Amino acid sequence: MSAYPKSPVMGQMMQKPMLISSLIEHADRYFGQSEIVSRRVEGDIHRYNYTECHRRSKKLANALSNFGVNIGDRIATLAWNGYRHLEAYYAVSGSGAVLHTINPRLHPEQITYIVNHAEDQYLMFDITFLPIVKAIAPHCPTVKGFIMMCGREHMPEDSGVPNLLCYEELIDANTDDFVWPLFDENSASSLCYTSGTTGHPKGALYSHRSTILHSYASAMPDGLNVSARDSIVPVVPMFHVNAWGLPYSAPLTGAKLVFPGPHLDGKSLYELFEQEKVTFSAGVPTVWLGLLNYVEQNKLTFSTFRRTVIGGSACPPAMMHTFRHTYHVEVVHAWGMTEMSPLGTACSLLTKHMALSEPEKEAVLTKQGHVLYGVDMKIVGDDGKELPWDGKTYGNLLVKGPWIINSYFKNEGGEALEDGWFPTGDVATIDADGFMQITDRSKDVIKSGGEWIGTIDLENVAVSHPAVMQAACIGIFHPKWDERPLLLVVKKAGAEVTKEELLQFFEGKVAKWWLPDDVAFIDALPLGATGKILKNKLREQFKEHKLPTA
Ligand code: AMP
């Protein structure tokens, strides 16, 4: 595999392929009693440990092997975060097949497209998704069987789904006498399609090696800081870039795992956090909005929750401030992409920051942060020339590293790299200490009179207003400036604020020429399948909007 020259003196260390099965083997052997707790789709709480999880993963691996599943075959899941999904993670990848996690929030037509594109052989799904499976089954000729992740008592009498199998029956019918096969660590392990706001989704095909390296790096103290003393709730779904690697880094460290199932509202999360003594969690800003609202309205505090990773979209400074000051929860602002397994950067302070005032520390922590060892990044202008790390100059962000894609699955979209670097599509600054800050997605930047206006800054200011729940900024056609910012705002329940008051609130907080030209109040922002605001929908919805300055 290696294209590099060999030294005449090679190191004399053991060769052991880095395989995903080694993670669950390790967790079973060294942290066998560490718990895995799941709020099930069925409604109750399920509780077992890594030893039991390993045993059932081997039973599932035997079931797949009896079906004739081969190394490299794709096996899909449509499932919430839960213990059966975790078993599928290990049974499928561990046996050498490829785990294809599908986002159930995609349109059924898109799901059909990716099942066919991936040529999935089996599809495992939670009860909740039976209607989706019914709709897509007739259009997915490669799928030989649909495995419903439940016991016999929950199986439908007459589902209309061909070859419908019961997960628990497969577990019962197979022994745990299974030896994880050894194979090349560069073999494909899992497949995740990008959310694809335009065009068809494209597949990022991870390898065992890339997954293990990503797990090591992400668990480090200035990464996600995962340890055997943690009780972790991955709120980020296991179908969104493998829950940011937590189903791998938790067994690597022996941490307790707590799965929320489909219940991601503030009340359900808070109860789970308290019951299971959760110390650490990870999710997108929209989920934390729900949790913070619930805790605030009910005047609650967290007993054990100490740290949360926020990523997927920019974490508003106001949210970070509330977590840190009101609830004493540390926020790790992280950035990454499906194409990056996903972690690229995480924000932790340096020694020199420790003497700063709280507002100064927060100003640093608001950035997306430092690369994890293994990732390299740079910013370039439209001419491809590298730009300075001065914290002010912004440019297109490019990355490289062993857990970043080389090409999309089946080479979809052609060459994915530019001169060996992956273009992220994000626009960012990097400061002299190497802290990166995202200004915008390049397609969302507002181009006003030849200059760029970053929408994240404007949105951050808007959501720091006490009456604002959510905000999104988009560029609207302007005859003189090409584009000018329109701010779309969802007010907090029962709160009032006028357009004039909001615009006044911006004064002194951003450059004068960045001030939005107009504000529109709306009931809700359209969210995509991974909780991101769909700005293309907003641009479509407001394309006829007439700015007062136009
Ligand atoms: P996805 O592949 O769906 O995870 O989306 C990746 C994209 O989400 C990135 O390219 C960014 O545009 C955005 N993103 C992820 N994390 C952050 C963050 N912390 N701040 C701003 N944007 C983010």
Coordinates of C-alpha atoms and ligand atoms in Angstrom, one line a residue:
M1 CA 0.0 0.0 0.0
S2 CA 2.7 2.4 1.0
A3 CA 4.0 4.5 -1.9
Y4 CA 7.0 5.7 0.1
P5 CA 10.6 4.4 -0.1
K6 CA 11.8 1.9 2.5
S7 CA 14.8 2.4 4.7
P8 CA 17.5 -0.3 4.6
V9 CA 17.0 -0.5 8.3
M10 CA 13.4 -1.1 9.1
G11 CA 12.0 -0.8 12.6
Q12 CA 11.5 -4.1 14.4
M13 CA 8.2 -3.7 16.1
M14 CA 5.1 -5.9 15.8
Q15 CA 2.7 -5.4 12.9
K16 CA -0.8 -5.4 14.1
P17 CA -3.5 -3.9 11.8
M18 CA -5.5 -1.1 13.4
L19 CA -9.0 -2.6 13.3
I20 CA -12.3 -1.4 14.7
S21 CA -12.9 -4.8 16.3
S22 CA -9.9 -4.2 18.6
L23 CA -11.8 -1.3 20.3
I24 CA -14.6 -3.5 21.6
E25 CA -12.2 -6.3 22.4
H26 CA -10.2 -3.9 24.5
A27 CA -13.3 -2.4 26.2
D28 CA -14.6 -5.9 27.0
R29 CA -11.2 -7.1 28.4
Y30 CA -10.2 -4.0 30.4
F31 CA -13.4 -2.1 31.1
G32 CA -15.9 -5.0 30.8
Q33 CA -18.1 -3.6 33.6
S34 CA -18.4 0.0 32.2
E35 CA -22.0 0.6 31.5
I36 CA -23.9 1.2 28.3
V37 CA -27.3 2.7 29.0
S38 CA -29.9 3.4 26.3
R39 CA -33.3 5.0 26.3
R40 CA -35.0 2.7 23.9
V41 CA -37.4 3.4 21.1
E42 CA -39.7 1.1 23.0
G43 CA -39.7 3.7 25.8
D44 CA -37.9 2.0 28.6
I45 CA -34.3 2.2 29.8
H46 CA -31.9 -0.6 28.8
R47 CA -28.7 -1.2 30.7
Y48 CA -25.7 -3.5 30.1
N49 CA -22.0 -3.3 29.8
Y50 CA -19.1 -3.6 27.3
T51 CA -18.7 -7.3 27.9
E52 CA -22.3 -7.9 27.1
C53 CA -22.1 -5.6 24.1
H54 CA -19.1 -7.5 22.8
R55 CA -20.9 -10.8 23.2
R56 CA -24.0 -9.6 21.3
S57 CA -21.9 -8.0 18.6
K58 CA -20.2 -11.4 17.9
K59 CA -23.7 -13.0 17.7
L60 CA -24.7 -10.4 15.1
A61 CA -21.5 -11.0 13.3
N62 CA -22.3 -14.7 13.1
A63 CA -25.8 -13.9 11.8
L64 CA -24.3 -11.7 9.0
S65 CA -21.8 -14.4 8.2
N66 CA -24.5 -17.0 7.9
F67 CA -26.3 -14.7 5.5
G68 CA -23.2 -14.8 3.3
V69 CA -22.2 -11.2 4.0
N70 CA -18.6 -10.8 2.7
I71 CA -15.8 -8.5 3.4
G72 CA -16.4 -5.1 1.7
D73 CA -20.2 -5.6 1.5
R74 CA -22.3 -2.6 2.6
I75 CA -24.8 -3.0 5.5
A76 CA -27.0 -0.1 6.2
T77 CA -28.6 1.2 9.4
L78 CA -31.5 3.6 9.9
A79 CA -31.4 4.0 13.6
W80 CA -31.2 6.3 16.6
N81 CA -28.4 6.3 19.2
G82 CA -28.8 3.0 21.1
Y83 CA -27.1 -0.2 22.1
R84 CA -28.3 -2.2 19.1
H85 CA -26.9 0.4 16.8
L86 CA -23.6 0.2 18.7
E87 CA -23.6 -3.6 18.2
A88 CA -24.1 -3.1 14.5
Y89 CA -21.2 -0.7 14.5
Y90 CA -18.9 -3.5 15.8
A91 CA -20.5 -6.5 14.1
V92 CA -20.5 -5.0 10.6
S93 CA -17.1 -3.3 10.6
G94 CA -15.5 -5.9 12.8
S95 CA -16.4 -8.6 10.3
G96 CA -14.9 -6.6 7.4
A97 CA -18.2 -5.4 6.0
V98 CA -18.9 -1.7 5.7
L99 CA -21.4 0.0 8.0
H100 CA -23.5 2.5 6.0
T101 CA -25.3 4.8 8.5
I102 CA -28.2 6.5 6.9
N103 CA -29.7 9.8 8.1
P104 CA -33.5 9.0 8.5
R105 CA -34.3 12.7 8.2
L106 CA -33.4 12.7 4.5
H107 CA -36.2 12.6 2.0
P108 CA -37.2 8.9 1.2
E109 CA -36.1 9.6 -2.4
Q110 CA -32.7 10.6 -1.2
I111 CA -32.5 7.5 1.1
T112 CA -33.4 5.3 -1.9
Y113 CA -30.7 7.0 -3.9
I114 CA -28.0 6.4 -1.4
V115 CA -29.1 2.8 -0.6
N116 CA -28.8 2.0 -4.3
H117 CA -25.6 4.0 -4.7
A118 CA -24.0 2.1 -1.8
E119 CA -25.5 -1.2 -3.1
D120 CA -26.5 -2.1 0.5
Q121 CA -27.0 -5.8 1.1
Y122 CA -29.0 -5.6 4.3
L123 CA -30.7 -2.8 6.1
M124 CA -31.1 -2.7 9.9
F125 CA -33.7 -0.2 11.3
D126 CA -35.4 1.0 14.4
I127 CA -39.2 0.5 14.8
T128 CA -39.7 4.2 14.3
F129 CA -38.5 3.9 10.7
L130 CA -40.8 1.1 9.5
P131 CA -42.9 3.6 7.4
I132 CA -39.6 4.7 5.6
V133 CA -38.6 1.1 5.0
K134 CA -42.0 0.3 3.6
A135 CA -41.8 3.2 1.2
I136 CA -38.2 2.5 0.0
A137 CA -38.1 -1.3 0.0
P138 CA -39.7 -1.8 -3.5
H139 CA -37.1 0.5 -5.0
C140 CA -34.0 -1.0 -3.4
P141 CA -33.2 -4.2 -5.4
T142 CA -29.8 -4.8 -3.8
V143 CA -31.2 -5.2 -0.3
K144 CA -31.7 -8.9 0.5
G145 CA -33.2 -8.4 3.9
F146 CA -34.6 -5.7 6.3
I147 CA -33.7 -6.3 9.9
M148 CA -36.0 -4.6 12.4
M149 CA -34.1 -3.8 15.6
C150 CA -36.5 -5.1 18.2
G151 CA -37.9 -8.3 19.9
R152 CA -40.4 -10.6 18.3
E153 CA -43.3 -8.9 20.4
H154 CA -42.8 -5.7 18.4
M155 CA -42.7 -7.2 14.9
P156 CA -45.7 -6.2 12.8
E157 CA -48.2 -8.9 11.7
D158 CA -48.2 -7.9 8.1
S159 CA -45.7 -5.2 7.2
G160 CA -45.7 -5.6 3.5
V161 CA -41.8 -5.4 3.6
P162 CA -40.2 -8.4 1.8
N163 CA -37.7 -10.4 3.9
L164 CA -38.4 -8.7 7.1
L165 CA -36.2 -10.1 9.9
C166 CA -36.3 -9.7 13.6
Y167 CA -33.0 -8.5 15.2
E168 CA -33.5 -10.2 18.6
E169 CA -34.3 -13.5 16.9
L170 CA -31.1 -13.3 15.0
I171 CA -29.2 -12.6 18.2
D172 CA -30.9 -15.6 20.0
A173 CA -30.3 -17.9 17.1
N174 CA -26.5 -17.4 16.9
T175 CA -23.7 -18.1 19.2
D176 CA -21.0 -15.7 20.4
D177 CA -18.3 -18.0 19.1
F178 CA -16.8 -15.7 16.6
V179 CA -13.2 -14.6 16.0
W180 CA -12.8 -11.1 14.6
P181 CA -11.0 -11.6 11.3
L182 CA -7.7 -9.8 10.6
F183 CA -7.3 -7.9 7.4
D184 CA -5.6 -4.8 5.9
E185 CA -6.2 -1.8 8.2
N186 CA -6.8 0.3 5.1
S187 CA -9.9 -1.7 4.3
A188 CA -13.2 0.3 4.2
S189 CA -15.0 0.3 7.6
S190 CA -17.9 2.6 7.3
L191 CA -19.7 4.9 4.8
C192 CA -21.4 8.2 5.5
Y193 CA -23.1 10.4 2.9
T194 CA -22.8 14.2 3.0
S195 CA -26.0 16.0 3.7
G196 CA -25.8 17.5 0.1
T197 CA -27.9 20.6 0.1
T198 CA -27.3 20.8 -3.6
G199 CA -27.1 17.8 -5.9
H200 CA -26.9 14.1 -4.8
P201 CA -25.3 13.2 -1.5
K202 CA -21.7 11.9 -1.9
G203 CA -20.2 9.1 0.2
A204 CA -17.2 9.5 2.5
L205 CA -15.7 6.0 2.9
Y206 CA -13.7 5.7 6.1
S207 CA -11.1 3.0 6.7
H208 CA -10.3 1.0 9.9
R209 CA -6.9 2.9 10.1
S210 CA -8.5 6.3 9.7
T211 CA -11.1 5.5 12.3
I212 CA -8.6 4.3 14.9
L213 CA -6.3 7.3 14.3
H214 CA -9.3 9.7 14.6
S215 CA -10.4 7.9 17.8
Y216 CA -6.9 8.3 19.4
A217 CA -6.6 12.0 18.4
S218 CA -10.2 13.0 19.4
A219 CA -9.9 11.5 22.8
M220 CA -6.8 13.6 23.7
P221 CA -7.1 16.3 26.5
D222 CA -7.2 19.2 24.1
G223 CA -9.5 17.3 21.8
L224 CA -12.7 15.9 23.3
N225 CA -10.9 14.9 26.5
V226 CA -12.5 11.5 26.9
S227 CA -11.6 9.3 29.8
A228 CA -12.6 6.2 31.9
R229 CA -14.1 8.6 34.4
D230 CA -16.6 10.0 31.9
S231 CA -20.3 9.2 31.5
I232 CA -21.0 10.4 27.9
V233 CA -24.2 11.2 26.1
P234 CA -23.6 11.4 22.3
V235 CA -26.6 13.6 21.5
V236 CA -25.1 14.0 18.0
P237 CA -26.7 11.1 16.1
M238 CA -24.8 7.9 15.2
F239 CA -25.9 8.6 11.6
H240 CA -24.2 12.0 11.6
V241 CA -20.5 11.2 11.0
N242 CA -20.5 8.3 13.5
A243 CA -21.6 10.5 16.4
W244 CA -18.3 12.4 16.0
G245 CA -16.4 9.2 16.8
L246 CA -17.7 8.8 20.3
P247 CA -18.9 5.1 19.7
Y248 CA -15.2 4.4 19.1
S249 CA -13.5 6.8 21.5
A250 CA -15.6 5.7 24.5
P251 CA -14.7 2.0 24.3
L252 CA -11.1 3.1 23.6
T253 CA -11.0 4.9 27.0
G254 CA -13.5 2.8 28.9
A255 CA -16.0 5.7 29.3
K256 CA -19.6 4.9 30.2
L257 CA -22.0 5.5 27.2
V258 CA -25.5 6.8 27.6
F259 CA -27.7 6.8 24.5
P260 CA -30.7 9.1 24.3
G261 CA -32.6 7.2 21.6
P262 CA -35.2 9.3 19.8
H263 CA -35.8 11.7 22.8
L264 CA -33.7 14.8 22.2
D265 CA -36.0 17.4 23.8
G266 CA -34.8 19.4 26.8
K267 CA -36.7 17.5 29.5
S268 CA -35.7 14.0 28.3
L269 CA -32.1 15.0 28.0
Y270 CA -32.0 16.7 31.4
E271 CA -33.5 13.7 33.1
L272 CA -31.0 11.3 31.5
F273 CA -28.1 13.6 32.3
E274 CA -29.1 13.6 36.0
Q275 CA -30.1 9.9 36.3
E276 CA -26.9 8.6 34.6
K277 CA -24.5 11.1 36.2
V278 CA -23.5 12.4 32.8
T279 CA -20.2 14.4 32.8
F280 CA -19.8 15.0 29.1
S281 CA -22.0 15.4 25.9
A282 CA -21.7 16.4 22.3
G283 CA -24.2 18.0 19.9
V284 CA -25.2 20.8 17.5
P285 CA -26.2 24.2 18.9
T286 CA -29.9 23.7 18.1
V287 CA -30.1 20.7 20.6
W288 CA -28.5 22.7 23.3
L289 CA -31.0 25.5 22.8
G290 CA -33.8 23.1 23.8
L291 CA -31.9 21.8 26.9
L292 CA -30.9 25.3 28.1
N293 CA -34.5 26.6 27.7
Y294 CA -35.8 23.7 29.7
V295 CA -33.3 24.1 32.5
E296 CA -33.8 27.9 32.6
Q297 CA -37.6 27.7 32.6
N298 CA -37.6 25.1 35.4
K299 CA -34.8 26.8 37.4
L300 CA -32.7 23.6 37.4
T301 CA -29.0 23.0 37.7
F302 CA -26.7 20.2 36.5
S303 CA -25.3 17.9 39.2
T304 CA -22.6 16.2 37.2
F305 CA -22.6 17.6 33.7
R306 CA -19.2 19.4 33.3
R307 CA -18.2 19.6 29.6
T308 CA -19.9 19.7 26.3
V309 CA -18.6 19.7 22.7
I310 CA -20.5 22.0 20.4
G311 CA -20.0 21.8 16.7
G312 CA -21.7 21.2 13.4
S313 CA -22.6 24.9 13.2
A314 CA -21.0 27.8 14.9
C315 CA -21.6 27.9 18.7
P316 CA -23.0 31.4 19.5
P317 CA -20.9 33.1 22.1
A318 CA -24.1 33.8 24.1
M319 CA -24.7 30.0 24.4
M320 CA -21.2 29.4 25.5
H321 CA -21.5 32.2 28.1
T322 CA -24.7 30.7 29.5
F323 CA -23.2 27.2 29.8
R324 CA -20.0 28.5 31.4
H325 CA -21.3 31.1 33.8
T326 CA -24.8 30.1 34.7
Y327 CA -24.3 26.3 34.6
H328 CA -20.6 25.9 35.1
V329 CA -20.3 23.6 32.0
E330 CA -17.2 24.0 30.0
V331 CA -17.8 24.3 26.2
V332 CA -15.4 22.8 23.7
H333 CA -16.1 24.5 20.4
A334 CA -15.2 22.0 17.7
W335 CA -15.2 22.0 13.9
G336 CA -15.2 19.3 11.3
M337 CA -16.9 17.7 8.4
T338 CA -18.3 14.4 7.2
E339 CA -15.3 14.3 4.9
M340 CA -13.0 14.6 8.0
S341 CA -14.4 11.7 10.2
P342 CA -15.3 14.5 11.4
L343 CA -12.9 16.2 13.8
G344 CA -10.5 18.8 12.5
T345 CA -10.2 21.4 15.3
A346 CA -11.2 21.9 18.9
C347 CA -10.8 25.0 21.0
S348 CA -8.8 24.8 24.3
L349 CA -6.9 27.5 26.0
L350 CA -3.1 27.8 26.0
T351 CA -1.0 28.5 29.1
K352 CA -0.7 32.1 28.1
H353 CA -4.5 32.5 28.1
M354 CA -4.9 31.4 31.7
A355 CA -4.2 34.9 33.0
L356 CA -6.8 36.5 30.8
S357 CA -10.1 37.9 32.0
E358 CA -13.2 35.8 31.5
P359 CA -14.5 37.9 28.5
E360 CA -11.0 37.6 26.9
K361 CA -11.0 33.9 27.5
E362 CA -14.4 33.5 26.0
A363 CA -13.3 35.5 22.9
V364 CA -10.6 32.8 22.4
L365 CA -13.0 29.9 23.1
T366 CA -15.5 31.2 20.6
K367 CA -13.0 30.3 17.8
Q368 CA -13.2 26.8 16.3
G369 CA -9.7 26.3 17.6
H370 CA -6.5 24.3 17.1
V371 CA -6.0 21.4 14.8
L372 CA -5.7 18.0 16.4
Y373 CA -2.4 16.4 15.7
G374 CA -2.7 14.6 12.4
V375 CA -4.6 17.4 10.7
D376 CA -2.9 20.2 8.8
M377 CA -4.7 23.3 7.6
K378 CA -4.1 26.5 5.6
I379 CA -6.2 29.4 4.2
V380 CA -5.8 30.5 0.6
G381 CA -7.1 33.3 -1.6
D382 CA -9.1 32.7 -4.8
D383 CA -5.7 32.6 -6.6
G384 CA -4.7 29.6 -4.4
K385 CA -1.9 31.6 -2.6
E386 CA -1.5 30.9 1.1
L387 CA -2.7 33.8 3.3
P388 CA -1.2 35.0 6.6
W389 CA -2.1 33.8 10.0
D390 CA -3.0 37.2 11.5
G391 CA -6.5 36.4 12.8
K392 CA -7.9 39.0 10.4
T393 CA -7.2 37.9 6.8
Y394 CA -9.8 35.3 5.7
G395 CA -9.7 32.8 2.9
N396 CA -10.7 29.4 1.7
L397 CA -9.9 26.7 4.3
L398 CA -8.0 23.7 3.1
V399 CA -7.0 20.6 5.1
K400 CA -5.1 17.4 4.9
G401 CA -4.5 14.4 7.1
P402 CA -5.0 10.6 7.5
W403 CA -8.7 10.8 8.5
I404 CA -9.6 13.2 5.7
I405 CA -11.0 11.9 2.4
N406 CA -8.9 11.4 -0.6
S407 CA -11.8 10.9 -3.0
Y408 CA -15.6 10.4 -2.7
F409 CA -17.0 6.8 -2.8
K410 CA -17.1 5.6 -6.4
N411 CA -15.1 8.7 -7.3
E412 CA -18.4 10.7 -7.4
G413 CA -17.7 14.3 -8.3
G414 CA -14.3 13.6 -9.7
E415 CA -11.1 14.9 -8.1
A416 CA -11.8 15.8 -4.5
L417 CA -8.4 17.4 -3.7
E418 CA -6.7 20.5 -4.9
D419 CA -2.9 19.9 -5.0
G420 CA -3.2 17.3 -2.2
W421 CA -5.4 19.4 0.0
F422 CA -9.1 19.0 0.6
P423 CA -11.1 22.2 0.1
T424 CA -13.6 22.5 2.9
G425 CA -15.9 25.1 1.4
D426 CA -15.5 27.1 4.6
V427 CA -14.0 30.6 4.8
A428 CA -11.8 31.2 7.9
T429 CA -9.1 33.2 9.6
I430 CA -6.2 31.7 11.5
D431 CA -4.4 33.7 14.2
A432 CA -0.7 33.7 15.1
D433 CA -1.3 30.9 17.7
G434 CA -2.9 28.7 15.0
F435 CA -6.5 29.2 16.3
M436 CA -8.9 28.9 13.3
Q437 CA -12.2 30.8 13.2
I438 CA -14.9 30.1 10.6
T439 CA -16.3 33.2 9.1
D440 CA -18.8 31.4 6.9
R441 CA -19.5 28.7 4.3
S442 CA -18.1 30.2 1.1
K443 CA -21.6 29.9 -0.5
D444 CA -23.2 31.8 2.4
V445 CA -20.8 34.8 2.5
I446 CA -22.5 38.1 1.6
K447 CA -20.6 39.9 -1.2
S448 CA -21.2 43.6 -0.7
G449 CA -19.4 46.0 -3.1
G450 CA -16.6 43.5 -3.7
E451 CA -16.0 43.0 0.0
W452 CA -17.2 40.0 2.1
I453 CA -19.5 40.0 5.1
G454 CA -19.4 36.9 7.3
T455 CA -22.9 35.9 8.4
I456 CA -21.8 34.0 11.5
D457 CA -20.7 37.2 13.3
L458 CA -24.0 38.9 12.5
E459 CA -26.0 35.9 13.7
N460 CA -23.9 35.7 16.9
V461 CA -24.7 39.4 17.7
A462 CA -28.4 38.8 17.0
V463 CA -28.7 35.8 19.3
S464 CA -27.0 37.7 22.1
H465 CA -30.1 39.9 22.3
P466 CA -32.4 38.7 25.1
A467 CA -35.5 38.5 22.9
V468 CA -33.9 36.5 20.1
M469 CA -34.0 32.7 20.1
Q470 CA -32.5 32.0 16.6
A471 CA -31.2 34.1 13.8
A472 CA -29.9 33.6 10.3
C473 CA -28.4 36.2 7.9
I474 CA -28.6 35.9 4.1
G475 CA -27.5 38.1 1.2
I476 CA -30.3 39.8 -0.8
F477 CA -29.8 41.4 -4.2
H478 CA -29.0 45.1 -4.1
P479 CA -28.7 47.2 -7.2
K480 CA -25.7 49.2 -6.0
W481 CA -23.8 46.7 -3.7
D482 CA -24.7 43.4 -5.4
E483 CA -25.8 41.9 -2.0
R484 CA -26.7 43.3 1.4
P485 CA -27.5 41.4 4.6
L486 CA -31.1 40.6 5.6
L487 CA -31.4 39.3 9.1
L488 CA -34.1 36.7 9.8
V489 CA -35.1 36.3 13.4
V490 CA -37.1 33.9 15.5
K491 CA -38.2 35.6 18.7
K492 CA -38.2 33.8 22.1
A493 CA -41.7 32.8 23.2
G494 CA -43.4 35.8 24.8
A495 CA -40.5 38.2 24.0
E496 CA -40.9 41.4 22.0
V497 CA -38.3 43.4 20.0
T498 CA -38.7 45.7 17.0
K499 CA -36.6 45.9 13.9
E500 CA -35.3 49.3 14.9
E501 CA -34.3 48.1 18.4
L502 CA -32.5 45.1 16.9
L503 CA -30.6 47.2 14.4
Q504 CA -29.6 49.6 17.2
F505 CA -28.4 46.7 19.2
F506 CA -25.8 46.0 16.5
E507 CA -24.3 49.4 16.6
G508 CA -20.7 49.3 17.9
K509 CA -20.6 45.5 17.8
V510 CA -19.8 45.1 14.1
A511 CA -18.3 47.4 11.3
K512 CA -20.9 50.0 10.2
W513 CA -21.0 48.6 6.6
W514 CA -21.8 45.1 8.0
L515 CA -25.1 46.3 9.6
P516 CA -28.0 44.4 8.2
D517 CA -30.1 46.5 5.8
D518 CA -33.3 44.9 7.0
V519 CA -34.8 42.5 9.6
A520 CA -37.7 40.1 9.1
F521 CA -39.3 38.1 11.9
I522 CA -40.3 34.5 11.1
D523 CA -41.8 31.7 13.1
A524 CA -39.1 29.1 12.6
L525 CA -35.9 28.6 10.6
P526 CA -35.8 25.7 8.1
L527 CA -33.4 23.0 9.4
G528 CA -31.6 20.3 7.4
A529 CA -31.2 16.7 8.2
T530 CA -28.3 17.3 10.6
G531 CA -29.7 20.4 12.4
K532 CA -28.1 23.0 10.2
I533 CA -30.0 26.1 9.1
L534 CA -30.9 25.7 5.4
K535 CA -29.9 29.0 4.0
N536 CA -30.6 28.0 0.4
K537 CA -34.2 27.6 1.4
L538 CA -34.2 31.0 3.1
R539 CA -32.6 32.6 0.0
E540 CA -35.4 31.0 -2.1
Q541 CA -38.1 32.1 0.3
F542 CA -36.9 35.7 0.5
K543 CA -35.6 36.1 -3.1
E544 CA -38.3 38.7 -3.9
H545 CA -37.7 40.6 -0.6
K546 CA -37.1 44.3 -1.3
L547 CA -34.6 45.9 1.0
P548 CA -35.5 49.5 2.2
T549 CA -32.0 50.6 1.0
A550 CA -32.4 49.3 -2.5
Ligands
AMP1 P1 -21.2 18.1 8.0 O1 -20.4 17.4 7.0 O2 -22.7 17.9 7.7 O3 -20.8 17.7 9.4 O4 -21.0 19.7 7.8 C1 -19.7 20.2 7.8 C2 -19.8 21.7 7.8 O5 -20.5 22.2 9.0 C3 -18.5 22.4 7.8 O6 -17.9 22.5 6.6 C4 -18.9 23.8 8.4 O7 -19.4 24.6 7.4 C5 -20.0 23.5 9.4 N1 -19.4 23.4 10.7 C6 -19.1 22.3 11.4 N2 -18.7 22.7 12.7 C7 -18.7 24.1 12.7 C8 -18.4 25.0 13.7 N3 -18.0 24.7 14.9 N4 -18.6 26.3 13.4 C9 -19.0 26.7 12.2 N5 -19.4 25.8 11.2 C10 -19.2 24.5 11.5

